[in-house]
Amino acid sequence: MLPPHLHERVEPGAPPPREGNAVIYWMRVAARAWENPALDVALHAARALEKPLCVYQCVATSGLVNDRQQTFVWEGVREVETALTARGIECVVEQRAEAFDASRFSKAALVVSDFSPVPSLRAEDDAAKAVAPLWRVDASCLIPVWKFTRAAGGLEEFLSWRAQQHFTVYPEEAFAPVTTRRGFELSDAVDHSVAPVHHTRGGSTCAVARWRSFSGNELSPLSAYLHYGHLSPFTVARETPRLGVLLEHRELAWNFCLHHARPSAFEALPEWARETLREHERDARSSLLSFEQLARAQTGDLVWDAIARQLLVHGEVSAPLRDVWLKALLPWSRTAAEAMSVAAELLGRYALDGNAPTTHAGIALAFGALEQPSPLETPFFGVVRSASTKELEKTLEVGEFERRAHRPSRGSPLTVAVIGAGVAGAAAARTLVDAGHVVTLFDRGRAAGGRLATRAEGPLRFDTGAPYFTVRDERFARWARAWWQERVLAQWKGVIEGEVREEASDLVKLVGVPSMDVVVKRLLLGLDVRFGVDVNSLTRDGSRWRLMNSEGASLGEYEVAVVATQPARASELVDPSSYELASRIREVEMAPRWAVMAHFGEGLGLPWDGLISTVGPLSWLAKNSSKPERPLLGGESWVLHASAEWSRAHLEDAKEDVAAVLMDALWATTGARSQAPVFLDAHRWKSGLTEKPLGVSCLWDASLQLAVCGDWCLGSRVEEAFLSGTAAGARINALPGGELPSQEAPRRPEFQLELL
């Protein structure tokens, strides 16, 4: 059925076709319509079986996928869809938010898939094999991967073996550039906190253009194109002989992944490496860094942070720098297993080739795989070859590299004003700064907080906003885990009376320590925030936004504006420029909420730490002093929240009267013996609770370059405020730019010679 150059690329022992309605080519890591062995195998099989051929592409939209990866994939999908349609080949593209469902192949006569040895795709292969005959085809390596034998001795052994292999050179096929007119819309279910890389667009047309203009001696700028199959390795090897040895290195990575179920995990290391790394786990670490500190280049190591910034903004780590950069994680981690796990998460999240075999194998190689023990034993590494970022200072123009790494992938940075420094505003600002933009935040309050506001009265602290929050969405969970590691968060184990026992109530109740507002302060770390500034006017003047305060003084001009306030305030600011956006905001229904803060010299003697009440004026009572790391001053501090109905009826009452009424309700509701508080005050939230959310993650007007966000877009929870803010930031990060920066790392001349 198949000619020799295709037959040797099909996995040996492939099952025979069966009766079915079509041949399906399941396109995943060879997303191109030229020099594609998997596509050619599917075409031959369809002709031989006299069945129609359908090319199936699936774009994942789960919370673990981000804007960067999805944009790159979609650009490739749309181009190959156009090219296949021009050849008369049916192409089906599907978005998938849930786990892969192989049942769609149940009626196929044969499923042909391009193979990759990474764990996630191999798991999908196993699911497909259970419902249909599956032919896995190697469309990515020069020598078919099925010929590979385990290379435990490293590169020299692999190259020696490779030189003895005989294989059919894949026939040359000319590439024809494709103009894709059909666009795509990013799913709102993905992680919006990672921006697209504008200078590295997906698709074979951009891949071939990048390759033909490429003058470097490393594959990093081409790695994502090779990983997703937008660029043919056969063309690269045929027309660029100087890159041949690098393609051989790439095939070594494929070989390594083929023979390890979890190639970037600690278990993939040789026994001697695992043993020596375990022995040095007891070496004293000066600091253990969280995922956020690493991801956002906040380690304090100038060279490491510059490389991390390149990854954060531009989606790659140059190959000559990656090994040293990965090794530097070990002294900042408890164990080598933890360091490798963090490395996989960092590269998997931010690198365009984060799930490539070269990435998985590269992590293992940095920690001793395919190497021999070093004669020199060093702290943390034992006899695994160590390295330091100080070595890179000799070969890297650090200042210039850092400057390029900070420059946005779109070219020039945007100037952005964010009005409101609560959770949503802070998340939007952080998402934009991570992409290299210049952001200024304005908040009329005295300090950060918003939904997580904390009132300070001398040594007393009262969490007048959310008493705690829970985490349900993985897009927010990864940051919550980092804050937990930094001890910004802790679990509140308080007993809540009246809590309905359901799945939501079983979630861990998280609180900021020593107060709720530290979570927002952590998000705002290093950002330009101006508190006590009331933005009274937001007007569009040509191509820029002009901000004015209540006294008519200018607060500056900005290209983009983000309004992250409560809806009533947001509609006032937006209305003069966009009646349409203001009308949408006015659809939101909010409820007011009175909050009373009281500190008692003696405990109230209640058997619980929080109460949910459905009768009387109170709806929620919380013993603030029962939360972890609150000041130990003697007595108890309480925060009382009135119900929405009572608050609405008494919205304009004097706060002294409100405090007196709610104190009486405290004694009546709990039965506790009344006592005069040492401290008593009340705070009015005009928009304390969302009764009818907008139902979308944020609002965005591309023509005005204006975004509006807040928890009220999705609900009332802290997590929803965070997701709304990152969604607003994503709309801005998607804006294309002009001049795009070069991504070749500036190196001293002797380093270029070393590469050659």
mmCIF file of N, CA and C in Angstrom, residues 529-606:
data_model
loop_
_atom_site.group_PDB
_atom_site.id
_atom_site.type_symbol
_atom_site.label_atom_id
_atom_site.label_comp_id
_atom_site.label_asym_id
_atom_site.label_seq_id
_atom_site.Cartn_x
_atom_site.Cartn_y
_atom_site.Cartn_z
ATOM 1 N N VAL A 529 2.039 52.562 41.230
ATOM 2 C CA VAL A 529 0.693 52.738 41.774
ATOM 3 C C VAL A 529 0.612 54.091 42.471
ATOM 4 N N ARG A 530 -0.449 54.828 42.184
ATOM 5 C CA ARG A 530 -0.631 56.151 42.783
ATOM 6 C C ARG A 530 -1.933 56.158 43.568
ATOM 7 N N PHE A 531 -1.789 56.034 44.893
ATOM 8 C CA PHE A 531 -2.951 56.010 45.774
ATOM 9 C C PHE A 531 -3.379 57.437 46.115
ATOM 10 N N GLY A 532 -4.625 57.554 46.553
ATOM 11 C CA GLY A 532 -5.155 58.854 46.921
ATOM 12 C C GLY A 532 -5.395 59.765 45.735
ATOM 13 N N VAL A 533 -5.501 59.192 44.544
ATOM 14 C CA VAL A 533 -5.734 59.972 43.322
ATOM 15 C C VAL A 533 -7.101 59.595 42.770
ATOM 16 N N ASP A 534 -8.000 60.565 42.727
ATOM 17 C CA ASP A 534 -9.361 60.332 42.245
ATOM 18 C C ASP A 534 -9.444 60.738 40.774
ATOM 19 N N VAL A 535 -9.542 59.750 39.888
ATOM 20 C CA VAL A 535 -9.703 60.037 38.460
ATOM 21 C C VAL A 535 -11.156 60.429 38.239
ATOM 22 N N ASN A 536 -11.363 61.685 37.921
ATOM 23 C CA ASN A 536 -12.723 62.209 37.792
ATOM 24 C C ASN A 536 -13.196 62.258 36.346
ATOM 25 N N SER A 537 -12.235 62.238 35.408
ATOM 26 C CA SER A 537 -12.598 62.375 34.002
ATOM 27 C C SER A 537 -11.689 61.506 33.148
ATOM 28 N N LEU A 538 -12.306 60.783 32.207
ATOM 29 C CA LEU A 538 -11.584 59.929 31.265
ATOM 30 C C LEU A 538 -12.104 60.261 29.868
ATOM 31 N N THR A 539 -11.303 60.965 29.081
ATOM 32 C CA THR A 539 -11.767 61.413 27.764
ATOM 33 C C THR A 539 -10.790 60.984 26.680
ATOM 34 N N ARG A 540 -11.359 60.667 25.525
ATOM 35 C CA ARG A 540 -10.553 60.263 24.375
ATOM 36 C C ARG A 540 -10.199 61.495 23.561
ATOM 37 N N ASP A 541 -8.906 61.724 23.397
ATOM 38 C CA ASP A 541 -8.425 62.875 22.643
ATOM 39 C C ASP A 541 -7.579 62.355 21.489
ATOM 40 N N GLY A 542 -8.209 62.195 20.329
ATOM 41 C CA GLY A 542 -7.502 61.631 19.186
ATOM 42 C C GLY A 542 -7.197 60.164 19.422
ATOM 43 N N SER A 543 -5.918 59.842 19.483
ATOM 44 C CA SER A 543 -5.508 58.451 19.668
ATOM 45 C C SER A 543 -5.067 58.163 21.095
ATOM 46 N N ARG A 544 -5.356 59.074 22.028
ATOM 47 C CA ARG A 544 -4.887 58.896 23.400
ATOM 48 C C ARG A 544 -6.008 59.193 24.392
ATOM 49 N N TRP A 545 -5.856 58.608 25.577
ATOM 50 C CA TRP A 545 -6.775 58.879 26.678
ATOM 51 C C TRP A 545 -6.167 59.943 27.583
ATOM 52 N N ARG A 546 -7.006 60.904 27.970
ATOM 53 C CA ARG A 546 -6.565 61.952 28.887
ATOM 54 C C ARG A 546 -7.300 61.779 30.211
ATOM 55 N N LEU A 547 -6.540 61.720 31.301
ATOM 56 C CA LEU A 547 -7.116 61.550 32.634
ATOM 57 C C LEU A 547 -7.005 62.864 33.396
ATOM 58 N N MET A 548 -8.082 63.218 34.114
ATOM 59 C CA MET A 548 -8.107 64.432 34.930
ATOM 60 C C MET A 548 -8.582 64.064 36.328
ATOM 61 N N ASN A 549 -8.087 64.781 37.340
ATOM 62 C CA ASN A 549 -8.579 64.553 38.693
ATOM 63 C C ASN A 549 -9.765 65.463 38.985
ATOM 64 N N SER A 550 -10.276 65.398 40.205
ATOM 65 C CA SER A 550 -11.481 66.148 40.559
ATOM 66 C C SER A 550 -11.256 67.652 40.544
ATOM 67 N N GLU A 551 -10.003 68.090 40.584
ATOM 68 C CA GLU A 551 -9.692 69.518 40.549
ATOM 69 C C GLU A 551 -9.390 70.007 39.141
ATOM 70 N N GLY A 552 -9.525 69.118 38.150
ATOM 71 C CA GLY A 552 -9.287 69.501 36.769
ATOM 72 C C GLY A 552 -7.841 69.435 36.333
ATOM 73 N N ALA A 553 -6.970 68.917 37.190
ATOM 74 C CA ALA A 553 -5.555 68.804 36.838
ATOM 75 C C ALA A 553 -5.325 67.537 36.024
ATOM 76 N N SER A 554 -4.409 67.623 35.070
ATOM 77 C CA SER A 554 -4.121 66.480 34.203
ATOM 78 C C SER A 554 -3.336 65.409 34.958
ATOM 79 N N LEU A 555 -3.718 64.159 34.714
ATOM 80 C CA LEU A 555 -3.008 63.010 35.278
ATOM 81 C C LEU A 555 -2.212 62.275 34.207
ATOM 82 N N GLY A 556 -2.134 62.860 33.022
ATOM 83 C CA GLY A 556 -1.344 62.259 31.963
ATOM 84 C C GLY A 556 -2.181 61.765 30.802
ATOM 85 N N GLU A 557 -1.492 61.395 29.721
ATOM 86 C CA GLU A 557 -2.134 60.844 28.533
ATOM 87 C C GLU A 557 -1.604 59.441 28.278
ATOM 88 N N TYR A 558 -2.503 58.567 27.828
ATOM 89 C CA TYR A 558 -2.171 57.150 27.679
ATOM 90 C C TYR A 558 -2.808 56.608 26.410
ATOM 91 N N GLU A 559 -2.170 55.604 25.835
ATOM 92 C CA GLU A 559 -2.700 55.006 24.611
ATOM 93 C C GLU A 559 -3.894 54.102 24.889
ATOM 94 N N VAL A 560 -3.874 53.431 26.033
ATOM 95 C CA VAL A 560 -4.925 52.478 26.384
ATOM 96 C C VAL A 560 -5.375 52.756 27.811
ATOM 97 N N ALA A 561 -6.666 52.518 28.081
ATOM 98 C CA ALA A 561 -7.193 52.705 29.433
ATOM 99 C C ALA A 561 -7.922 51.445 29.879
ATOM 100 N N VAL A 562 -7.787 51.143 31.168
ATOM 101 C CA VAL A 562 -8.511 50.035 31.798
ATOM 102 C C VAL A 562 -9.252 50.602 32.998
ATOM 103 N N VAL A 563 -10.560 50.400 33.038
ATOM 104 C CA VAL A 563 -11.369 50.839 34.174
ATOM 105 C C VAL A 563 -11.701 49.608 35.000
ATOM 106 N N ALA A 564 -11.200 49.572 36.232
ATOM 107 C CA ALA A 564 -11.374 48.406 37.108
ATOM 108 C C ALA A 564 -11.975 48.851 38.431
ATOM 109 N N THR A 565 -13.094 49.552 38.347
ATOM 110 C CA THR A 565 -13.785 50.045 39.534
ATOM 111 C C THR A 565 -15.123 49.332 39.672
ATOM 112 N N GLN A 566 -15.877 49.712 40.698
ATOM 113 C CA GLN A 566 -17.230 49.184 40.824
ATOM 114 C C GLN A 566 -18.092 49.715 39.678
ATOM 115 N N PRO A 567 -19.167 49.005 39.299
ATOM 116 C CA PRO A 567 -19.888 49.331 38.059
ATOM 117 C C PRO A 567 -20.457 50.746 37.990
ATOM 118 N N ALA A 568 -20.974 51.272 39.099
ATOM 119 C CA ALA A 568 -21.540 52.621 39.041
ATOM 120 C C ALA A 568 -20.473 53.635 38.663
ATOM 121 N N ARG A 569 -19.311 53.514 39.280
ATOM 122 C CA ARG A 569 -18.202 54.417 38.969
ATOM 123 C C ARG A 569 -17.688 54.177 37.552
ATOM 124 N N ALA A 570 -17.627 52.917 37.137
ATOM 125 C CA ALA A 570 -17.131 52.588 35.800
ATOM 126 C C ALA A 570 -18.023 53.185 34.720
ATOM 127 N N SER A 571 -19.341 53.092 34.891
ATOM 128 C CA SER A 571 -20.248 53.630 33.867
ATOM 129 C C SER A 571 -20.126 55.149 33.771
ATOM 130 N N GLU A 572 -19.895 55.833 34.899
ATOM 131 C CA GLU A 572 -19.706 57.283 34.878
ATOM 132 C C GLU A 572 -18.465 57.666 34.074
ATOM 133 N N LEU A 573 -17.378 56.924 34.265
ATOM 134 C CA LEU A 573 -16.138 57.242 33.570
ATOM 135 C C LEU A 573 -16.209 56.917 32.080
ATOM 136 N N VAL A 574 -16.909 55.844 31.742
ATOM 137 C CA VAL A 574 -16.925 55.353 30.369
ATOM 138 C C VAL A 574 -17.963 56.066 29.509
ATOM 139 N N ASP A 575 -19.065 56.488 30.113
ATOM 140 C CA ASP A 575 -20.223 57.004 29.369
ATOM 141 C C ASP A 575 -19.883 58.101 28.357
ATOM 142 N N PRO A 576 -19.056 59.100 28.703
ATOM 143 C CA PRO A 576 -18.786 60.159 27.715
ATOM 144 C C PRO A 576 -18.135 59.661 26.429
ATOM 145 N N SER A 577 -17.419 58.554 26.491
ATOM 146 C CA SER A 577 -16.716 58.049 25.309
ATOM 147 C C SER A 577 -17.422 56.881 24.647
ATOM 148 N N SER A 578 -18.167 56.098 25.422
ATOM 149 C CA SER A 578 -18.830 54.923 24.861
ATOM 150 C C SER A 578 -20.141 54.668 25.593
ATOM 151 N N TYR A 579 -21.227 55.160 25.003
ATOM 152 C CA TYR A 579 -22.546 54.914 25.591
ATOM 153 C C TYR A 579 -22.859 53.420 25.572
ATOM 154 N N GLU A 580 -22.357 52.728 24.546
ATOM 155 C CA GLU A 580 -22.624 51.291 24.430
ATOM 156 C C GLU A 580 -22.019 50.520 25.601
ATOM 157 N N LEU A 581 -20.742 50.794 25.921
ATOM 158 C CA LEU A 581 -20.118 50.112 27.052
ATOM 159 C C LEU A 581 -20.796 50.501 28.358
ATOM 160 N N ALA A 582 -21.115 51.779 28.507
ATOM 161 C CA ALA A 582 -21.769 52.236 29.736
ATOM 162 C C ALA A 582 -23.120 51.550 29.914
ATOM 163 N N SER A 583 -23.844 51.350 28.822
ATOM 164 C CA SER A 583 -25.145 50.676 28.901
ATOM 165 C C SER A 583 -24.978 49.229 29.344
ATOM 166 N N ARG A 584 -23.947 48.560 28.837
ATOM 167 C CA ARG A 584 -23.694 47.186 29.264
ATOM 168 C C ARG A 584 -23.371 47.135 30.753
ATOM 169 N N ILE A 585 -22.569 48.081 31.221
ATOM 170 C CA ILE A 585 -22.197 48.098 32.639
ATOM 171 C C ILE A 585 -23.430 48.293 33.509
ATOM 172 N N ARG A 586 -24.372 49.129 33.045
ATOM 173 C CA ARG A 586 -25.566 49.404 33.842
ATOM 174 C C ARG A 586 -26.506 48.205 33.932
ATOM 175 N N GLU A 587 -26.237 47.159 33.164
ATOM 176 C CA GLU A 587 -27.028 45.931 33.287
ATOM 177 C C GLU A 587 -26.707 45.177 34.575
ATOM 178 N N VAL A 588 -25.545 45.453 35.142
ATOM 179 C CA VAL A 588 -25.120 44.766 36.363
ATOM 180 C C VAL A 588 -25.938 45.281 37.547
ATOM 181 N N GLU A 589 -26.339 44.365 38.407
ATOM 182 C CA GLU A 589 -27.079 44.734 39.614
ATOM 183 C C GLU A 589 -26.231 44.407 40.835
ATOM 184 N N MET A 590 -25.993 45.432 41.641
ATOM 185 C CA MET A 590 -25.169 45.284 42.835
ATOM 186 C C MET A 590 -26.002 45.549 44.084
ATOM 187 N N ALA A 591 -25.605 44.936 45.175
ATOM 188 C CA ALA A 591 -26.266 45.154 46.462
ATOM 189 C C ALA A 591 -25.299 45.855 47.404
ATOM 190 N N PRO A 592 -25.796 46.813 48.205
ATOM 191 C CA PRO A 592 -24.922 47.470 49.179
ATOM 192 C C PRO A 592 -24.664 46.549 50.369
ATOM 193 N N ARG A 593 -23.692 46.914 51.174
ATOM 194 C CA ARG A 593 -23.372 46.094 52.342
ATOM 195 C C ARG A 593 -22.732 46.977 53.415
ATOM 196 N N TRP A 594 -23.374 47.018 54.588
ATOM 197 C CA TRP A 594 -22.761 47.677 55.740
ATOM 198 C C TRP A 594 -21.874 46.669 56.465
ATOM 199 N N ALA A 595 -20.694 47.116 56.880
ATOM 200 C CA ALA A 595 -19.782 46.277 57.660
ATOM 201 C C ALA A 595 -19.432 47.005 58.952
ATOM 202 N N VAL A 596 -19.523 46.297 60.068
ATOM 203 C CA VAL A 596 -19.189 46.869 61.376
ATOM 204 C C VAL A 596 -17.941 46.177 61.910
ATOM 205 N N MET A 597 -17.018 46.977 62.428
ATOM 206 C CA MET A 597 -15.774 46.471 63.019
ATOM 207 C C MET A 597 -15.827 46.700 64.521
ATOM 208 N N ALA A 598 -15.601 45.645 65.282
ATOM 209 C CA ALA A 598 -15.670 45.765 66.740
ATOM 210 C C ALA A 598 -14.562 44.937 67.382
ATOM 211 N N HIS A 599 -13.912 45.532 68.383
ATOM 212 C CA HIS A 599 -12.933 44.780 69.175
ATOM 213 C C HIS A 599 -13.384 44.801 70.627
ATOM 214 N N PHE A 600 -13.386 43.621 71.241
ATOM 215 C CA PHE A 600 -13.841 43.474 72.619
ATOM 216 C C PHE A 600 -12.666 43.092 73.508
ATOM 217 N N GLY A 601 -12.658 43.637 74.700
ATOM 218 C CA GLY A 601 -11.583 43.336 75.637
ATOM 219 C C GLY A 601 -11.635 41.915 76.148
ATOM 220 N N GLU A 602 -12.815 41.298 76.111
ATOM 221 C CA GLU A 602 -12.976 39.913 76.538
ATOM 222 C C GLU A 602 -13.591 39.106 75.402
ATOM 223 N N GLY A 603 -13.330 37.801 75.406
ATOM 224 C CA GLY A 603 -13.911 36.934 74.389
ATOM 225 C C GLY A 603 -15.413 36.814 74.560
ATOM 226 N N LEU A 604 -16.107 36.537 73.464
ATOM 227 C CA LEU A 604 -17.563 36.410 73.508
ATOM 228 C C LEU A 604 -18.005 35.017 73.934
ATOM 229 N N GLY A 605 -17.077 34.073 73.980
ATOM 230 C CA GLY A 605 -17.418 32.732 74.433
ATOM 231 C C GLY A 605 -18.266 31.943 73.455
ATOM 232 N N LEU A 606 -18.171 32.244 72.174
ATOM 233 C CA LEU A 606 -18.963 31.537 71.161
ATOM 234 C C LEU A 606 -18.203 30.310 70.659
#
